[in-house]
Short mmCIF file of C-alpha atoms in Angstrom, two decimals:
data_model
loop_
_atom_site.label_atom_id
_atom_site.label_comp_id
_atom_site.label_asym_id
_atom_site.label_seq_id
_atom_site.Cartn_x
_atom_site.Cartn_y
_atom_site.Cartn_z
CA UNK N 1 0.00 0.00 0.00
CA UNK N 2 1.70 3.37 -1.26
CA UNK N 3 1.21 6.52 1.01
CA UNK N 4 -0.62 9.09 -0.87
CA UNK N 5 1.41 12.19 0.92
CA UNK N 6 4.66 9.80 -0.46
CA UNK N 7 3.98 10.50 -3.90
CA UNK N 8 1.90 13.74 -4.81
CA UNK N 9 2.08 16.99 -3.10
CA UNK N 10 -0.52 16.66 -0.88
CA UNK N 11 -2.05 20.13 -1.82
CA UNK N 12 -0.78 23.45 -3.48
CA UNK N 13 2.57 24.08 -2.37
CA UNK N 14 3.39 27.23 -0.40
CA UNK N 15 6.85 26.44 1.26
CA UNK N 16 9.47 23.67 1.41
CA UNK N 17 13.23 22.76 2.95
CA UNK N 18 14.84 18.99 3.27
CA UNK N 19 12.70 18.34 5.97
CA UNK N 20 9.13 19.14 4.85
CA UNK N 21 7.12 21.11 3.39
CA UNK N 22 3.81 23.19 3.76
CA UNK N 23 0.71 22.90 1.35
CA UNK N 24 -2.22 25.10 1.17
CA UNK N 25 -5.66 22.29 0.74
CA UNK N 26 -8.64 23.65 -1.37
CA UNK N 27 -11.49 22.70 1.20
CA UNK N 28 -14.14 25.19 1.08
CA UNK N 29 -14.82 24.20 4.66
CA UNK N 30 -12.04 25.30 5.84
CA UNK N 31 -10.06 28.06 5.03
CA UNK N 32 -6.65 28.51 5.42
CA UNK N 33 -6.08 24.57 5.82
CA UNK N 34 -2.75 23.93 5.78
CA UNK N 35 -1.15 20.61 6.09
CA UNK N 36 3.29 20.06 7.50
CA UNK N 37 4.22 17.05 5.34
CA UNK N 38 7.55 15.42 6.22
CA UNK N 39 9.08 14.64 2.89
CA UNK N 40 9.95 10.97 3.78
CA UNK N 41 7.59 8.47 5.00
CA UNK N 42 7.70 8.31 9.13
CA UNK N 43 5.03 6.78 10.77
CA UNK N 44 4.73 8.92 14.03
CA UNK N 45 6.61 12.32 14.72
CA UNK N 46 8.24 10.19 17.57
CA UNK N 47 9.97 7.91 15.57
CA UNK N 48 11.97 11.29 14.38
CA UNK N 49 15.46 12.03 15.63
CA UNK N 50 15.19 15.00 18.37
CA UNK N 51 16.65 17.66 16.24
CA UNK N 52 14.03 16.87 13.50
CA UNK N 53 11.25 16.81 15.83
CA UNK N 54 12.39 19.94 16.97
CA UNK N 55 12.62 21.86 13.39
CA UNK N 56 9.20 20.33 12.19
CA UNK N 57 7.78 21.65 15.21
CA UNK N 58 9.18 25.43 14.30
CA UNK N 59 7.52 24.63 10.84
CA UNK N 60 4.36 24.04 12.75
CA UNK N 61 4.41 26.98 14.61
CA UNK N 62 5.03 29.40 12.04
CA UNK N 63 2.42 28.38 9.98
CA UNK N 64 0.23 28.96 12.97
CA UNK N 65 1.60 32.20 13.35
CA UNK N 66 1.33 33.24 9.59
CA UNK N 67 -2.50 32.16 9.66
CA UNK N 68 -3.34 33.97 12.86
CA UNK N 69 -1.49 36.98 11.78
#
């Protein structure tokens, strides 16, 4: 079974590094729904070394801060 976030974008993309990236999703129901998509397949965020945990979690907040902004 292929992960669908593993192979297509996952939405429009807006930003992306080595790590992640961020991707605006057309929902009409929700504005502004954004989705942090590590760009290799982990199953949980605590499977992730410490310093990657750590940098996806600044991703997280500044996406939070642009949309609140």
């Amino acid at each position: 079974m292929t992960c669908e976030l593993c192979v297509s974008p996952g939405g429009a993309l807006i930003w992306q590094n080595e790590l992640c990236r961020v991707v605006r999703v057309d929902d009409p129901d929700y504005p502004g729904f954004c989705r942090i998509i590590l760009n290799r397949h982990v199953k949980e965020m605590a499977d992730l070394p410490k310093d990657e945990r750590q940098a996806l979690m600044q991703v997280v907040f500044a996406v939070e801060q642009a949309l609140t902004t």
